[in-house]
PDB file of C-alpha atoms in Angstrom:
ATOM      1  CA  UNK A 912      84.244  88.916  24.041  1.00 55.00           C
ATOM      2  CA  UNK A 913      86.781  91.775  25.065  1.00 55.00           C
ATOM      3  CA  UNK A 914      87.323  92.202  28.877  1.00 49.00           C
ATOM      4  CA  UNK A 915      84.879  94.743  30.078  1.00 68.00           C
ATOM      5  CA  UNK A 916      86.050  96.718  33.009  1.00 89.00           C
ATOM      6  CA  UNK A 917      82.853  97.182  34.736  1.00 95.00           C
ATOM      7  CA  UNK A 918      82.138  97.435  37.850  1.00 95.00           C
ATOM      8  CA  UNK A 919      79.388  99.137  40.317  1.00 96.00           C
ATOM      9  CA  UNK A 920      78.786 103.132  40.246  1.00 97.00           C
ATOM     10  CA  UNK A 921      75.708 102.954  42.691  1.00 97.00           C
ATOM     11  CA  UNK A 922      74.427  99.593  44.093  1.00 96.00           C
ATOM     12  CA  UNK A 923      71.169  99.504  43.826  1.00 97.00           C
ATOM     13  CA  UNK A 924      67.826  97.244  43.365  1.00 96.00           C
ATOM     14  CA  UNK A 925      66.070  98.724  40.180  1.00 98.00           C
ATOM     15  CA  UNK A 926      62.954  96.908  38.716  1.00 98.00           C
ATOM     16  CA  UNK A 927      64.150  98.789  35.611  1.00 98.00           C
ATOM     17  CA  UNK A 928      66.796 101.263  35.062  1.00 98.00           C
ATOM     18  CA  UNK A 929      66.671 102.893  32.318  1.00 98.00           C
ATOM     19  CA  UNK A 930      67.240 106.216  30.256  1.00 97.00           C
ATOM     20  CA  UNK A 931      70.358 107.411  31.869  1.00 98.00           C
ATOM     21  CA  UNK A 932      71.595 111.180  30.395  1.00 98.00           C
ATOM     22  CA  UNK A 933      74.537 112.602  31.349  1.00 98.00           C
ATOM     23  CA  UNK A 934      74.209 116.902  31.619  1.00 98.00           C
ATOM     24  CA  UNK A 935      78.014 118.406  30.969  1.00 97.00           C
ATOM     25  CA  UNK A 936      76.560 121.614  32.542  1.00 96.00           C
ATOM     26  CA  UNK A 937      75.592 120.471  35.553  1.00 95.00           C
ATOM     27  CA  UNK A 938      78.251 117.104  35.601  1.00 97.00           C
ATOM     28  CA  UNK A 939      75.180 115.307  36.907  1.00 97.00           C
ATOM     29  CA  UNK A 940      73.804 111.539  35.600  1.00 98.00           C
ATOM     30  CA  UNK A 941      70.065 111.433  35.074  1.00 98.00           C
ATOM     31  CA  UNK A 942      68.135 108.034  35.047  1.00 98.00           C
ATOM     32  CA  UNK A 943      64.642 106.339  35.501  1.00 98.00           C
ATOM     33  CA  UNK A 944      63.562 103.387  37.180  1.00 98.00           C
ATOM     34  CA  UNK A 945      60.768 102.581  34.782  1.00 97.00           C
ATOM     35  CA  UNK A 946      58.470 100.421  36.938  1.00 96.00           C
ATOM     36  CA  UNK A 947      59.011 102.105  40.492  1.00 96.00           C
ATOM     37  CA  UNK A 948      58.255 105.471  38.657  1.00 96.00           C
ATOM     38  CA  UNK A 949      61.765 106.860  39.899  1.00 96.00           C
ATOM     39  CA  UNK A 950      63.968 109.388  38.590  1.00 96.00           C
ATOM     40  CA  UNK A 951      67.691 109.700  40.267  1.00 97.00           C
ATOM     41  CA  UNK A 952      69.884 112.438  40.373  1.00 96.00           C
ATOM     42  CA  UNK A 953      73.744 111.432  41.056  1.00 97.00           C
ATOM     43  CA  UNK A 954      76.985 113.892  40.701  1.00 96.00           C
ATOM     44  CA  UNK A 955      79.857 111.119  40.435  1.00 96.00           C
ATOM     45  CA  UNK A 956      82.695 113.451  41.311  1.00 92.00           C
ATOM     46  CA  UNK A 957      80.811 113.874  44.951  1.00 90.00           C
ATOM     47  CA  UNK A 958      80.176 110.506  45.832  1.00 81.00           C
ATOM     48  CA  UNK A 959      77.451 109.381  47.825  1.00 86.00           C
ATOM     49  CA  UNK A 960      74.243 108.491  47.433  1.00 92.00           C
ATOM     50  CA  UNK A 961      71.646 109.708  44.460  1.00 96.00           C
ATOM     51  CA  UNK A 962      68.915 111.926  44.857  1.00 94.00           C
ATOM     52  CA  UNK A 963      65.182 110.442  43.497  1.00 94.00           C
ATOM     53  CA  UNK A 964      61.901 112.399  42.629  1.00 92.00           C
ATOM     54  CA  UNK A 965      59.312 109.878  43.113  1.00 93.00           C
ATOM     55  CA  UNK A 966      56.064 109.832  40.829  1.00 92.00           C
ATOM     56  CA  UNK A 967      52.930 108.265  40.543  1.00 89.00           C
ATOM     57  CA  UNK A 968      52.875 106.314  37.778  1.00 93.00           C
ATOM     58  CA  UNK A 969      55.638 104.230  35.564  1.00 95.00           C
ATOM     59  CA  UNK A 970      58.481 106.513  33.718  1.00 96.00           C
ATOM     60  CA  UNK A 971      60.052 105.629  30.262  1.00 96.00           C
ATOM     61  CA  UNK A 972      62.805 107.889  30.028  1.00 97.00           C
ATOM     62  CA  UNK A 973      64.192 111.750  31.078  1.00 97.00           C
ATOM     63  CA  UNK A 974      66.050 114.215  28.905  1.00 98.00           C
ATOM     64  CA  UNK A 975      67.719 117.170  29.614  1.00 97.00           C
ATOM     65  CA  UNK A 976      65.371 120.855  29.880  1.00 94.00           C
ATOM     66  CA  UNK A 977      67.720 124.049  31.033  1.00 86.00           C
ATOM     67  CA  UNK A 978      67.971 123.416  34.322  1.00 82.00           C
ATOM     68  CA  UNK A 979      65.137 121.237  34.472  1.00 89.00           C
ATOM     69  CA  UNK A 980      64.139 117.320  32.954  1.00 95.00           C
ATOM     70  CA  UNK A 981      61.611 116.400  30.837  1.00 96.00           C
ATOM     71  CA  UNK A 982      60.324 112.558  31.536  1.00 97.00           C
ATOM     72  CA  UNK A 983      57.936 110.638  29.549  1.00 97.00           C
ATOM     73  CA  UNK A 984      55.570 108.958  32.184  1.00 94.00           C
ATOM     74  CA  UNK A 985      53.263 106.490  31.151  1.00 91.00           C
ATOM     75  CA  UNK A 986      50.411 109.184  30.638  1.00 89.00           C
ATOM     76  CA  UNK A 987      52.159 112.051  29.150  1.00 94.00           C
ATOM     77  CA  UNK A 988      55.509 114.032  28.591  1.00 96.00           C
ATOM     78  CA  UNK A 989      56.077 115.843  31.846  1.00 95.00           C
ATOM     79  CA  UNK A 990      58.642 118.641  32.766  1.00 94.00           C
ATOM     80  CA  UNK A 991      60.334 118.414  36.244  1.00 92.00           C
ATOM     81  CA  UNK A 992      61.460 120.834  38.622  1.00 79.00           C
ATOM     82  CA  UNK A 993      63.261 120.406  41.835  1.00 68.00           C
ATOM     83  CA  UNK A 994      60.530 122.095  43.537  1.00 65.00           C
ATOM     84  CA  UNK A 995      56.937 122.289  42.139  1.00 63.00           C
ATOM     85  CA  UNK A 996      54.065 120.058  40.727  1.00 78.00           C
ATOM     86  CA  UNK A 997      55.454 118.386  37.707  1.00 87.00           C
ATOM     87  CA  UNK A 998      53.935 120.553  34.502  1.00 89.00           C
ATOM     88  CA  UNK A 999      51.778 118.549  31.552  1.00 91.00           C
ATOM     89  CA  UNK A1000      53.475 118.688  27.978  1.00 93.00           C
ATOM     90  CA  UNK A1001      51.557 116.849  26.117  1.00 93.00           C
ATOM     91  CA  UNK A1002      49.080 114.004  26.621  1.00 92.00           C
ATOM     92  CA  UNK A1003      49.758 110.065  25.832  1.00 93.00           C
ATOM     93  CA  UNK A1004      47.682 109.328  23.041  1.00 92.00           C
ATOM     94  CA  UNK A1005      47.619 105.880  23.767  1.00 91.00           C
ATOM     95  CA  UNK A1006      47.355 106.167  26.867  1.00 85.00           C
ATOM     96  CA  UNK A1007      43.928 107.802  26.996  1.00 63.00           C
ATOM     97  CA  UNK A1008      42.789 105.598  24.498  1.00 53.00           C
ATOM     98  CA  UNK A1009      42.987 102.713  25.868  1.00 50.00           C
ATOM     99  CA  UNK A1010      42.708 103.581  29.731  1.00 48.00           C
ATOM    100  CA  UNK A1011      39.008 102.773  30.195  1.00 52.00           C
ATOM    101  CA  UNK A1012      39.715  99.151  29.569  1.00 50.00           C
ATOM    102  CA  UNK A1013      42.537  99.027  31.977  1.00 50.00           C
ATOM    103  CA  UNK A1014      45.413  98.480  29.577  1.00 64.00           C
ATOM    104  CA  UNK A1015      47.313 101.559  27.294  1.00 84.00           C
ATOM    105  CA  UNK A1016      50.940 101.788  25.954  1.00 93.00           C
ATOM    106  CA  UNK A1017      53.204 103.872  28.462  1.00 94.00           C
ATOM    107  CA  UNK A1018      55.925 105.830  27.105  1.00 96.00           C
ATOM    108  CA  UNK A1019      59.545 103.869  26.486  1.00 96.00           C
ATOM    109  CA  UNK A1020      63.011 104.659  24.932  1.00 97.00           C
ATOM    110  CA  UNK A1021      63.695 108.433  23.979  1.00 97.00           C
ATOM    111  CA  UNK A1022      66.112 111.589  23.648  1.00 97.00           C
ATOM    112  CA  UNK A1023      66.281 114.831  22.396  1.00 98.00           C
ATOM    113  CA  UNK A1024      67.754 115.157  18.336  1.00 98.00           C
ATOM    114  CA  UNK A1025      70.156 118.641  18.235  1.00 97.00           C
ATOM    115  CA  UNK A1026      67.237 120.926  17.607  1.00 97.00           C
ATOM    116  CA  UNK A1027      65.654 120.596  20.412  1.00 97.00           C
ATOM    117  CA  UNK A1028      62.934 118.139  19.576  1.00 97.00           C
ATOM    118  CA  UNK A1029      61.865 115.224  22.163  1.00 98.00           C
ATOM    119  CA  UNK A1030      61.592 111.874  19.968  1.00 98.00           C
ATOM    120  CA  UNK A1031      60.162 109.088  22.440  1.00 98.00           C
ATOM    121  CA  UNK A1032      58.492 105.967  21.827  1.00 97.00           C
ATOM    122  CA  UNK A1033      55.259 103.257  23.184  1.00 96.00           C
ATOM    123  CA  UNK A1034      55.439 100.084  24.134  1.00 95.00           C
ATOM    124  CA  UNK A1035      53.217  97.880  23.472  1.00 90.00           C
ATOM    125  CA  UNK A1036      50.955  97.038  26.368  1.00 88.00           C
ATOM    126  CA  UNK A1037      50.869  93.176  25.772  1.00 88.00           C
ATOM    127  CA  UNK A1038      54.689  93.536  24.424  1.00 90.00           C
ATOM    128  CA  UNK A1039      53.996  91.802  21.383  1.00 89.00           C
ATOM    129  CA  UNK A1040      51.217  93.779  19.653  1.00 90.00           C
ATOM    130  CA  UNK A1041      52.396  96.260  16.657  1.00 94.00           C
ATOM    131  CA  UNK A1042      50.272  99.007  18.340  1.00 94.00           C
ATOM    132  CA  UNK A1043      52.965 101.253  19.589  1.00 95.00           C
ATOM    133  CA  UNK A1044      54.559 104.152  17.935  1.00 97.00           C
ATOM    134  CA  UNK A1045      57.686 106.644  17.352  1.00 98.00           C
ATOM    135  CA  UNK A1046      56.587 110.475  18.748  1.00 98.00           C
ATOM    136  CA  UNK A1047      57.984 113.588  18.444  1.00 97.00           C
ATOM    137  CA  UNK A1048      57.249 116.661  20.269  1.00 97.00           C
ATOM    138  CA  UNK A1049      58.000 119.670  18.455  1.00 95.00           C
ATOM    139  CA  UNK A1050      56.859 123.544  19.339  1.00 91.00           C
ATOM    140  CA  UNK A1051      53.756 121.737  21.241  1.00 90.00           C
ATOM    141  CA  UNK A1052      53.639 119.866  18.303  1.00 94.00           C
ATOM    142  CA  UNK A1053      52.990 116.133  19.430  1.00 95.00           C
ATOM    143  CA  UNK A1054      53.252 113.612  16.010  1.00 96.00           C
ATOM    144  CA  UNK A1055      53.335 110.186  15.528  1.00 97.00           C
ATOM    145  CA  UNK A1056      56.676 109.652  13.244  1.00 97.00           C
ATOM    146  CA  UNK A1057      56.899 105.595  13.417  1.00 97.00           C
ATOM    147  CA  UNK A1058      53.890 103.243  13.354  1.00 97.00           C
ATOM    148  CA  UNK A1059      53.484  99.399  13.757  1.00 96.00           C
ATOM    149  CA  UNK A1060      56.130  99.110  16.339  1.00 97.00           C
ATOM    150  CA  UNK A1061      56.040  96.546  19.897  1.00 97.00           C
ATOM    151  CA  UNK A1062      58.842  98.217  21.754  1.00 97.00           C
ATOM    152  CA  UNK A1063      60.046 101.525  20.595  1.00 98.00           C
ATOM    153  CA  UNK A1064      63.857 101.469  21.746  1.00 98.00           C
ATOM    154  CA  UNK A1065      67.671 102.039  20.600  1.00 98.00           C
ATOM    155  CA  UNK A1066      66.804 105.912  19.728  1.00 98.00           C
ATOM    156  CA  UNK A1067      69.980 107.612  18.737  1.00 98.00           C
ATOM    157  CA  UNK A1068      71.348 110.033  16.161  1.00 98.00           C
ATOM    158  CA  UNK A1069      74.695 110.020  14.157  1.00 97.00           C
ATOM    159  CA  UNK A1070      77.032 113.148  14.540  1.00 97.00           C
ATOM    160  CA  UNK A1071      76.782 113.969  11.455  1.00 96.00           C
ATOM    161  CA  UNK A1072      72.850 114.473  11.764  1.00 95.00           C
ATOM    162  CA  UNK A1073      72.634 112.504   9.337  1.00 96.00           C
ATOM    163  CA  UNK A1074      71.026 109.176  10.101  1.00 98.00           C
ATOM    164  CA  UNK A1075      68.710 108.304  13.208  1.00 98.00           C
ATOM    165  CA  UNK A1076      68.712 105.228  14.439  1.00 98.00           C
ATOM    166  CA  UNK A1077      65.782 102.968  16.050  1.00 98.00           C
ATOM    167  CA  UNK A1078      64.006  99.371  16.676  1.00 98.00           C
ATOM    168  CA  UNK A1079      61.508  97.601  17.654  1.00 98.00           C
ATOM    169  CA  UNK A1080      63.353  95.491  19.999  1.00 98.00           C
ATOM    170  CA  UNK A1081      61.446  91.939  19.242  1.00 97.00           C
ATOM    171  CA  UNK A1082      62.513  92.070  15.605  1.00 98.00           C
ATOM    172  CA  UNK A1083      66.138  91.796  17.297  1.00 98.00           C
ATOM    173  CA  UNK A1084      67.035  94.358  14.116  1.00 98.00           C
ATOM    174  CA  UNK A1085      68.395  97.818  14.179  1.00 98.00           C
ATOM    175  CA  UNK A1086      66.846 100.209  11.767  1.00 98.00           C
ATOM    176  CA  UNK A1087      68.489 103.440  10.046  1.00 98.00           C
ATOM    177  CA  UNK A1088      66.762 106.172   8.878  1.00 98.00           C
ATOM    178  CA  UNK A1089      67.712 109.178   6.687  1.00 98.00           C
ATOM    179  CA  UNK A1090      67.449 112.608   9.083  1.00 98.00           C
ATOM    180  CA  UNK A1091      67.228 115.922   8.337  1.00 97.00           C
ATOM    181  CA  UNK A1092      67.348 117.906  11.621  1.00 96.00           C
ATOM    182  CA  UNK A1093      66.163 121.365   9.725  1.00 95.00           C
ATOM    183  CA  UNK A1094      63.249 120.006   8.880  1.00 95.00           C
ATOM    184  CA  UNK A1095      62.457 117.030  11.430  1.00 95.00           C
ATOM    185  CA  UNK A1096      61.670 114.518   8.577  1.00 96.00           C
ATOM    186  CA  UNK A1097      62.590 111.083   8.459  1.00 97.00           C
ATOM    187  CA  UNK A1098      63.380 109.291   5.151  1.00 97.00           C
ATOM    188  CA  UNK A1099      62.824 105.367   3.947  1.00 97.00           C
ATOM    189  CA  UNK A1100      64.161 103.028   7.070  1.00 96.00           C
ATOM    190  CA  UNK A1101      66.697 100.559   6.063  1.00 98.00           C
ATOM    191  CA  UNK A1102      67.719  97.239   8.262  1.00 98.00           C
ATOM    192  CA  UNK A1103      71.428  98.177   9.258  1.00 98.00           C
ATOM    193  CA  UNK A1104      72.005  95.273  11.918  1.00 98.00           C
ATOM    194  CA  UNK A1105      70.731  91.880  12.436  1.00 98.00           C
ATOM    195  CA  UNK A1106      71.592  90.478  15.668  1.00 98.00           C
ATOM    196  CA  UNK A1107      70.422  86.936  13.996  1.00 97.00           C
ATOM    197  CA  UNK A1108      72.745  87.671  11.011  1.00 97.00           C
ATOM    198  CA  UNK A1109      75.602  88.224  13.621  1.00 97.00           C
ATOM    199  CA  UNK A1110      74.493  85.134  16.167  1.00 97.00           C
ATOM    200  CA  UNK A1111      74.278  87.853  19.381  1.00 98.00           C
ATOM    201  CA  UNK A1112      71.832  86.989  21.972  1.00 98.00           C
ATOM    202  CA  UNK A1113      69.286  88.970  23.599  1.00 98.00           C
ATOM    203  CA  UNK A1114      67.456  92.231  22.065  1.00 98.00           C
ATOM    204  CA  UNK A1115      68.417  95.199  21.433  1.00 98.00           C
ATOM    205  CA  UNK A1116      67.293  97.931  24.148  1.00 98.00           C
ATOM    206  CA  UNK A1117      68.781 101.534  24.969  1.00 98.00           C
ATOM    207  CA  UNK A1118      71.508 102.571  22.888  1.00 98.00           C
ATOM    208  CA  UNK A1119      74.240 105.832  22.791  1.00 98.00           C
ATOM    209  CA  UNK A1120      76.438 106.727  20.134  1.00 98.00           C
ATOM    210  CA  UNK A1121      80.491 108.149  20.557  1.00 98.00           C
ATOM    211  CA  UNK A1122      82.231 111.009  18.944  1.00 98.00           C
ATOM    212  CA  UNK A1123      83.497 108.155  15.921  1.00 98.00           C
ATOM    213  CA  UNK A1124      79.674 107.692  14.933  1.00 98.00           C
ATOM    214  CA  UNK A1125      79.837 104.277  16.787  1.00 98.00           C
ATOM    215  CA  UNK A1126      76.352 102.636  18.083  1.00 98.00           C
ATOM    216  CA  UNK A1127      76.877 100.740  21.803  1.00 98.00           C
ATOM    217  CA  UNK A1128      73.652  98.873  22.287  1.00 98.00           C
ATOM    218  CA  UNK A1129      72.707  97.323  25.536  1.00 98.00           C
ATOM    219  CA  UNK A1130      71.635  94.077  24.695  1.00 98.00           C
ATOM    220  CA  UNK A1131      68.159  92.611  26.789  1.00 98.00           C
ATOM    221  CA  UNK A1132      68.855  89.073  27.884  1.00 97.00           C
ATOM    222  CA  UNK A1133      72.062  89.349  26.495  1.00 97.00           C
ATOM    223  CA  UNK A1134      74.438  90.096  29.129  1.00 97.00           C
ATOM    224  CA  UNK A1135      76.228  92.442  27.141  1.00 97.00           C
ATOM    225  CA  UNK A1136      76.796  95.573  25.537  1.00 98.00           C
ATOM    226  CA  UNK A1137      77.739  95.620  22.321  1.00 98.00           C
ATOM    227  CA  UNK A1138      79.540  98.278  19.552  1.00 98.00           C
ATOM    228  CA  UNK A1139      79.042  98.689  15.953  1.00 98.00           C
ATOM    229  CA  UNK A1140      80.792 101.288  13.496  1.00 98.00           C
ATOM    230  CA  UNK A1141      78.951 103.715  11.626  1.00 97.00           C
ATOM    231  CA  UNK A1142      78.865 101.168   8.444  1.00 97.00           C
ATOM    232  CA  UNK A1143      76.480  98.809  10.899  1.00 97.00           C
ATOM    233  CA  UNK A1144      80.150  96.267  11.521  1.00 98.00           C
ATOM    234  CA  UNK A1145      80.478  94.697  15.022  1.00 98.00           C
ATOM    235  CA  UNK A1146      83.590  95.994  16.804  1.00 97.00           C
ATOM    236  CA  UNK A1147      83.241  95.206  20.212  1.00 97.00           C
ATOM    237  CA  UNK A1148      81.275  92.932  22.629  1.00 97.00           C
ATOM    238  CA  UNK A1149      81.523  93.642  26.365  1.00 97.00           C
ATOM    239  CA  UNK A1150      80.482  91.117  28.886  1.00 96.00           C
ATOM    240  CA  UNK A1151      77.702  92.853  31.847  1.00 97.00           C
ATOM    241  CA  UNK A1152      77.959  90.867  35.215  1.00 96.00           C
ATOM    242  CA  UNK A1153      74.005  90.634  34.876  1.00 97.00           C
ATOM    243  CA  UNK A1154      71.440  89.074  31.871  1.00 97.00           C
ATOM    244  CA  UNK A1155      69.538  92.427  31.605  1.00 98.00           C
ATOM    245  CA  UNK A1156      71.632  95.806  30.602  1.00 98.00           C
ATOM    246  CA  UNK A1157      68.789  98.137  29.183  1.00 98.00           C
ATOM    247  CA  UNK A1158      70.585 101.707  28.366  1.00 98.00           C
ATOM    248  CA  UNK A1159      74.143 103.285  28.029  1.00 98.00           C
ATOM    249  CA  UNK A1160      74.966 107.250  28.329  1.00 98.00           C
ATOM    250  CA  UNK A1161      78.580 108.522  27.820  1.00 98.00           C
ATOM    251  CA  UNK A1162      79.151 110.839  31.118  1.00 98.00           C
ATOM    252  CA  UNK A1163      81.574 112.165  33.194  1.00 97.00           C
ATOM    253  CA  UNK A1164      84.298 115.044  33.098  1.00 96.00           C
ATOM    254  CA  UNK A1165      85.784 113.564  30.028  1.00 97.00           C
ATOM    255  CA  UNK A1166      82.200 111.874  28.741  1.00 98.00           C
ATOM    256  CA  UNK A1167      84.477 108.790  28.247  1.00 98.00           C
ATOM    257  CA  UNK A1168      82.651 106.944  31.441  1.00 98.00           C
ATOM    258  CA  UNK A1169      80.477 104.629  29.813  1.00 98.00           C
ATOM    259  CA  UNK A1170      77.084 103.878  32.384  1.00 98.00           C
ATOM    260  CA  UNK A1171      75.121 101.181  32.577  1.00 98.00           C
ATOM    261  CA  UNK A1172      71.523 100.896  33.363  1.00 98.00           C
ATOM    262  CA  UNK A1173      70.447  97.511  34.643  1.00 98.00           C
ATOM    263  CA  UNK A1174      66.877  95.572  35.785  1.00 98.00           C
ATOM    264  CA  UNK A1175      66.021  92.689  37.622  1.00 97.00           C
ATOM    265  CA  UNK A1176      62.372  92.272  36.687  1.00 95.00           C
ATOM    266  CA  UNK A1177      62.573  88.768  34.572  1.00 90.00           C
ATOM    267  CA  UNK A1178      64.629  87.485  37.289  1.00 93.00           C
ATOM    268  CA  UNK A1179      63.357  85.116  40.426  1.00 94.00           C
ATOM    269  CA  UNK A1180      65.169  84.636  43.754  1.00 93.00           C
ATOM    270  CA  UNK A1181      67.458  82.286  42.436  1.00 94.00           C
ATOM    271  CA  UNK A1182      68.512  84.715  39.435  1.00 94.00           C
ATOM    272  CA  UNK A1183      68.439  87.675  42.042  1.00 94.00           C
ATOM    273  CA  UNK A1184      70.993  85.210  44.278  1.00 95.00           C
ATOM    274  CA  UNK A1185      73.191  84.796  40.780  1.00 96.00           C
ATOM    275  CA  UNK A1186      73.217  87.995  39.362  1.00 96.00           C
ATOM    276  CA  UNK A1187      74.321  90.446  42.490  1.00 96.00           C
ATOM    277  CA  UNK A1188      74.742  93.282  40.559  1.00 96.00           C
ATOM    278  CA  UNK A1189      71.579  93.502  38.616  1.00 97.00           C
ATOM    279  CA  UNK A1190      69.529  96.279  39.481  1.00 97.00           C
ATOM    280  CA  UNK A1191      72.681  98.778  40.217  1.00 98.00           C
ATOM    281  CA  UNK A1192      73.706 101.699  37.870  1.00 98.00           C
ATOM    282  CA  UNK A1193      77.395 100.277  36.163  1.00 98.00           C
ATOM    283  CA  UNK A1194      79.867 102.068  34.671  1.00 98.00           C
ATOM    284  CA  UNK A1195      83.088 101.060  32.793  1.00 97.00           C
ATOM    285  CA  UNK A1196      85.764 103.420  30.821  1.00 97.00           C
ATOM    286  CA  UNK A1197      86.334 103.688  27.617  1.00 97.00           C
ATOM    287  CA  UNK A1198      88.933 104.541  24.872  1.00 95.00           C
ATOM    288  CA  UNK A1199      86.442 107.040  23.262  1.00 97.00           C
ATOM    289  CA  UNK A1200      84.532 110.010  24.356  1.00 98.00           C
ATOM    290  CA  UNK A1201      81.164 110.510  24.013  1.00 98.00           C
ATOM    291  CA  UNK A1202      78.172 113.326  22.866  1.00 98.00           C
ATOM    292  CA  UNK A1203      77.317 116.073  24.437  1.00 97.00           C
ATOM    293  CA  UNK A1204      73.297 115.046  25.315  1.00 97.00           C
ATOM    294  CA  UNK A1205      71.241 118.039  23.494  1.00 96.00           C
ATOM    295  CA  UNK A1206      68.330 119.665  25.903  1.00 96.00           C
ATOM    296  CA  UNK A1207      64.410 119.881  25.053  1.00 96.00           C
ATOM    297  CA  UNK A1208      63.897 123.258  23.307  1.00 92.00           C
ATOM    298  CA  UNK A1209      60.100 123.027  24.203  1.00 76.00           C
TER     299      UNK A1209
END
């Protein structure tokens, strides 16, 4: 385990962070805090305390829209603007479906590929049922890509546009698939890591990949994030002061600020007492910059 470096960006008490996205243009960190139905706003080079929107219902993840977001609530993609009702994308399939019977799977891990195109992902409402799915939204197109899946997560695409990468955190594997941006179309998925193959703990969650084509993947009960090389080889294990990171994003001036989302929803008082930090947005620096985050071209 290689010393980590990290420390606190912005204490504070998230059920779940989640989906941070860093916007070069506007040198501003996005993020969601899933369960609260919270999306923050924070410019690191002013200091002080983040702005929030505040919704109405749970919020999987935010990407990057112009000057606006785009955030996958639990009943549909929305887009955001500083000042306005929040306008209706496209509806939650699943959502709907299942809503009259008080359950449906919410929106989870997503990002935008370098055309423009939102990919986001369900979870499953139980967490263990293969009833989620893989989405993409493209033109007002809104397809099902991925099928079978518990916990859409890790969504990330090589450099090279080559490869996107995805699991379904409870298989605790890391999936590759062949990606032609052009087109949209995903080939055959192929395991490319196995956290039981390489003895890690935890699951893998929210993911972000450098400038080399390395994967860092927040591991779930883990306690750590972790880095692989574009071949699928561990290089790297860092050490979170918490059980439960959830999502890096490369950010600041030099995009080689690596942050940190964190939760504290499996813990109880005594966990909460242990693990101080849990909850806050972290942040630690690396040797390595990151990607420029692409925007939703609608």
């Amino acid at each position: 385990m290689q010393e980590s470096g990290i420390e606190v960006a912005v204490e504070l008490d998230m059920s779940l962070g989640e989906s941070p996205v860093w916007s070069v243009e506007r040198q501003t960190l996005y993020w969601a805090d899933i369960n609260n139905g919270h999306v923050y706003a924070w410019r690191p080079q002013e200091g002080g305390a983040p702005t929030r929107i505040e919704l109405d219902e749970k919020v999987g993840c935010v990407a990057l829209a112009d000057s606006e977001l785009v955030a996958a609530a639990a009943s549909g993609i929305l887009r955001l603007s500083e000042s306005g009702e929040p306008e209706r994308l496209a509806a939650n399939p699943e959502w709907k479906k299942e809503r009259q019977a008080g359950q449906g799977n919410r929106f989870n891990d997503g990002r935008c590929d370098a055309a423009g195109r939102l990919w986001v992902g369900t979870i499953g409402s139980d967490e263990a049922s293969p009833t989620a799915a893989l989405y993409c939204l493209d033109r007002g197109e809104f397809t099902p890509r991925l099928t079978d899946i518990r916990i859409s997560n890790g969504l990330a695409f090589s450099p090279d546009r080559r490869w996107l990468y995805h699991t379904d955190s409870p298989s605790r594997r890391i999936l590759r698939y062949p990606f032609d941006v052009d087109s949209g179309t995903l080939g055959e998925g192929e395991t490319w890591v196995d956290l039981e193959t390489l003895g890690l703990p935890g699951v893998p969650d929210g993911a972000a990949v450098d400038s080399e084509g390395c994967y860092w993947s927040a591991l779930y009960d883990g306690g750590r994030v972790v880095r692989f090389s574009p071949e699928g080889e561990l290089m790297a294990e860092h050490e979170v002061p918490c059980p439960h990171p959830t999502m890096v994003a490369f950010g600041g001036a030099d995009l080689r600020t690596l942050y940190i989302t964190t939760a504290t929803q499996h813990l109880d008082a005594e966990g909460k007492a242990r693990w101080p930090l849990a909850g806050s947005l972290l942040q630690m620096r690396t040797g390595v910059t990151g990607l420029a985050e692409p925007s939703f071209g609608g």
